[in-house]
Structures are given as C-alpha cells and as structure tokens.
C-alpha positions as CSV (number, residue, x, y, z in Angstrom):
1,M,7.2,29.4,-14.9
2,V,5.8,28.7,-11.3
3,S,5.7,25.3,-10.1
4,T,2.9,24.1,-7.8
5,Y,3.3,21.2,-5.4
6,R,0.5,19.6,-3.2
7,V,1.8,18.4,0.2
8,A,-0.1,16.4,2.8
9,V,0.8,16.6,6.4
10,L,-0.1,13.6,8.4
11,G,0.4,12.4,12.0
12,A,-1.0,11.2,15.4
13,R,-3.0,13.7,17.6
14,G,-0.7,16.1,19.5
15,V,2.5,15.7,17.6
16,G,2.6,19.2,16.3
17,K,1.6,19.0,12.7
18,S,-0.3,22.2,12.7
19,A,2.4,23.9,14.7
20,I,4.9,23.1,12.1
21,V,2.8,24.5,9.4
22,R,2.1,27.6,11.2
23,Q,5.6,28.3,12.4
24,F,6.5,27.8,8.7
25,L,4.0,30.3,7.4
26,Y,3.6,32.7,10.2
27,N,6.6,32.4,12.5
28,E,4.5,31.7,15.5
29,F,3.7,29.1,18.0
30,S,1.2,28.5,20.7
31,E,1.7,26.4,23.8
32,V,-2.1,25.7,23.7
33,C,-2.7,22.5,21.8
34,V,-5.8,22.9,19.6
35,P,-6.6,19.6,18.0
36,T,-7.0,19.6,14.2
37,T,-10.6,18.3,13.5
38,A,-10.9,19.2,9.8
39,R,-8.7,19.2,6.7
40,R,-7.0,22.7,6.4
41,L,-5.7,24.1,3.2
42,Y,-2.7,26.6,3.2
43,L,-1.5,28.3,-0.1
44,P,1.9,30.0,0.3
45,A,4.2,31.0,-2.3
46,V,7.8,30.0,-1.6
47,V,10.8,32.0,-3.2
48,M,14.0,29.8,-3.3
49,N,17.0,30.9,-5.2
50,G,15.1,33.6,-6.8
51,H,12.4,31.3,-8.0
52,V,8.7,30.9,-7.2
53,H,7.1,27.8,-6.2
54,D,3.4,27.5,-5.1
55,L,2.7,25.0,-2.3
56,Q,-0.8,23.8,-1.5
57,I,-0.2,22.3,2.2
58,L,-3.1,20.1,3.3
59,D,-3.0,19.7,6.9
60,F,-5.1,16.6,7.9
61,P,-6.6,15.5,11.3
62,P,-5.5,12.2,12.4
63,I,-7.1,9.6,10.2
64,S,-7.9,6.0,11.2
65,A,-6.4,4.5,7.8
66,F,-5.3,5.8,4.6
67,P,-8.0,5.5,2.0
68,V,-7.6,2.5,-0.2
69,N,-9.4,4.0,-3.3
70,T,-10.8,7.1,-4.7
71,L,-14.3,6.3,-3.7
72,Q,-13.2,6.0,0.1
73,E,-11.0,9.1,-0.3
74,W,-14.1,11.3,-1.3
75,A,-16.5,9.8,1.0
76,D,-14.7,10.9,4.0
77,V,-14.4,14.8,3.9
78,C,-11.3,14.6,6.1
79,C,-9.4,12.6,3.5
80,R,-10.3,14.5,0.3
81,G,-7.2,15.0,-1.8
82,L,-5.1,12.8,0.2
83,R,-4.4,10.4,-2.6
84,S,-3.3,12.9,-5.3
85,V,-0.6,15.0,-3.5
86,H,3.0,15.3,-4.8
87,A,4.6,14.5,-1.3
88,Y,3.7,13.4,2.2
89,I,5.1,14.9,5.5
90,L,4.5,12.2,8.4
91,V,5.1,13.7,11.8
92,Y,5.7,12.0,15.1
93,D,6.6,13.2,18.6
94,I,10.1,12.0,19.3
95,C,8.8,11.5,22.9
96,C,6.0,9.2,22.0
97,F,6.5,5.9,20.8
98,D,2.8,5.3,19.6
99,S,3.1,8.3,17.4
100,F,6.0,6.7,15.6
101,E,4.0,3.5,15.2
102,Y,1.2,5.5,13.6
103,V,3.5,7.1,11.1
104,K,5.1,3.5,10.5
105,T,1.4,2.3,9.8
106,I,0.2,5.2,7.7
107,R,3.5,4.9,5.5
108,Q,2.8,1.4,4.9
109,Q,-0.6,2.0,3.8
110,I,0.3,4.9,1.4
111,L,2.8,2.6,-0.2
112,E,0.1,-0.3,-0.6
113,T,-2.8,1.9,-1.8
114,R,-1.5,4.8,-3.7
115,V,-2.6,5.0,-7.4
116,I,-0.7,2.8,-9.9
117,G,2.2,4.6,-11.3
118,T,2.7,7.1,-8.2
119,S,4.5,4.8,-6.0
120,E,7.6,7.0,-5.9
121,T,5.7,9.9,-4.3
122,P,8.1,11.2,-1.8
123,I,7.5,10.7,1.9
124,I,9.4,12.7,4.6
125,I,9.4,11.5,8.2
126,V,9.6,14.3,10.7
127,G,10.5,13.9,14.2
128,N,9.1,16.9,16.0
129,K,9.6,18.3,19.7
130,R,13.5,18.1,19.4
131,D,13.4,20.8,22.3
132,L,12.3,17.9,24.5
133,Q,15.3,15.8,23.7
134,Q,15.6,14.4,27.3
135,G,12.4,12.5,26.7
136,R,13.2,10.8,23.4
137,V,11.8,7.2,23.4
138,I,13.9,5.9,20.4
139,P,17.5,6.7,19.7
140,R,17.8,9.3,17.0
141,W,20.4,7.1,15.0
142,N,18.0,4.0,15.2
143,V,15.2,6.0,13.6
144,S,17.4,7.7,10.9
145,H,18.9,4.4,10.0
146,L,15.5,2.8,9.6
147,V,13.9,5.8,7.7
148,R,16.7,6.4,5.5
149,K,18.1,3.1,4.7
150,T,15.3,0.6,5.0
151,W,12.3,2.8,4.2
152,K,14.3,5.0,1.7
153,C,12.5,8.3,2.9
154,G,13.9,11.6,4.0
155,Y,14.3,12.3,7.7
156,V,14.3,15.6,9.5
157,E,14.2,16.4,13.2
158,C,12.6,19.9,14.2
159,S,11.2,21.8,16.9
160,A,8.2,23.9,16.0
161,K,8.2,25.5,19.3
162,Y,11.8,27.1,18.6
163,N,11.5,27.2,14.6
164,W,14.5,24.9,14.5
165,H,14.8,23.1,11.1
166,I,11.4,24.1,10.0
167,L,12.7,25.8,6.9
168,L,15.2,22.9,6.4
169,L,12.1,20.6,6.3
170,F,10.7,22.6,3.6
171,S,13.6,22.8,1.6
172,E,14.1,19.0,1.7
173,L,10.5,18.7,0.6
174,L,11.1,21.0,-2.4
175,K,14.2,18.9,-3.3
176,S,12.3,15.6,-2.8
177,V,9.5,16.5,-5.3
178,G,12.0,17.2,-8.2
179,C,12.5,21.0,-7.9
180,A,14.9,21.2,-10.9
181,R,16.9,24.4,-9.5
182,C,17.2,22.5,-6.1
183,K,18.7,19.4,-7.2
184,H,22.3,20.9,-7.4
185,V,22.3,21.1,-3.7
186,H,23.1,17.8,-2.2
187,A,23.5,18.1,1.6
188,A,20.9,19.3,4.1
189,L,23.6,21.6,5.8
190,R,24.1,23.2,2.5
191,F,20.3,23.8,2.4
192,Q,20.4,25.2,5.9
193,G,23.1,27.7,5.0
194,A,21.4,29.0,2.0
195,L,18.5,29.5,4.3
196,R,20.4,31.7,6.7
197,R,21.5,33.8,3.7
198,N,17.6,34.6,3.3
199,R,17.4,32.6,-0.1
200,C,13.9,31.2,0.8
201,T,11.3,33.3,1.8
202,I,7.5,33.0,2.2
203,M,5.2,35.3,0.3
C-alpha cells in the first residue's frame, strides 16, 4: 500500500524554499532568484528501503500570517491547503536574522491556529545556504538547541546550491510523519548513510 503525505514548504522571500524543492526533485540549481508568487504543487513518488511513498509538496509564497481558520485559508488562493497538511518545512537563511524571525512567528501561529486534534503535526526547521557559513548570523548550536529542545521540532541545515543534506531533509520528513518502515532508523547520520547506498530515489 502506498502512503501519501502532504507537505507545506514555508519561509521568507529569498531563503531558497523553491531551490530546495527543485534540487530534491530535479537535481538542479539556478543562481537566478525567481520569487515564488503563487502556490506550486509537486507530486513526486519517493522510494525508500524498497517502499513507495507519494509526496504532495506545496511550495508556498511568503505569507503575511498563517490562516486562523478554514474560511480565511480558502479566501486567499495562496494559502489553500495550508491547514490540512501532514507536515511543515519552515526554511530560513542562516545569513539572515529576519528570515529566522519569520520562521519563529509562523511556527507559533501554526501551533495556535491549527485544527483541533492535529497539534502534533511535525514541523521541521531548515537552515539553508550552509555554503555561506562564514556569513552565519546565529551560532548553529544556539539554533539547534532552541529548535530541538524548546520547540521540539526537527532541525536540518542544508545547501540547495550544492545539494548538501537535501535528501537527508526529506528522509527526516518521512520519519517525522510516521513512516512505519523508517522508525527503526534513529540517527540522521544513519539516514544519510542509507541514502548514499541509493536506498532513496525519486520516481
């Protein structure tokens, strides 16, 4: 039986949301930044450990606020489907403090406004542009400690430009949404090792 997971990708302008998705799906990266102005839907099938999982990846443009109810969600075409996903990927630029503050705000709004009974929807915080490490504005340990210990969210740093930890991010995603056949893998490094042996592919 094929499992289907809906995933929302959110973040401030220019943090590399679409670049992460396109690197994951097409193994490509463009130096030209084209702002996302409308919601985009991608429908890849992921094979992990010999089992197929359908993903519905919703790449959203920057939103001013998370919709507080279904009416508001569907009134704004850019927000449609945002409240009913199985997981959230919140992306920030490690070189931009404001983009982290945006993620911080959106995460809090998600927790406060999600449908009753779905408060445990996984949230993964992603620090993109690791290739620009010298321009980092918040020490990695500080962010990781806050996200993992206080927020109780997953945390991954990646580089969409160099395709670094992109597959690891989506492996962590599958584990976070309760992929039964992924639960036996406990460490991110073991995920990464499995990926190097081509156990996760895009169809």
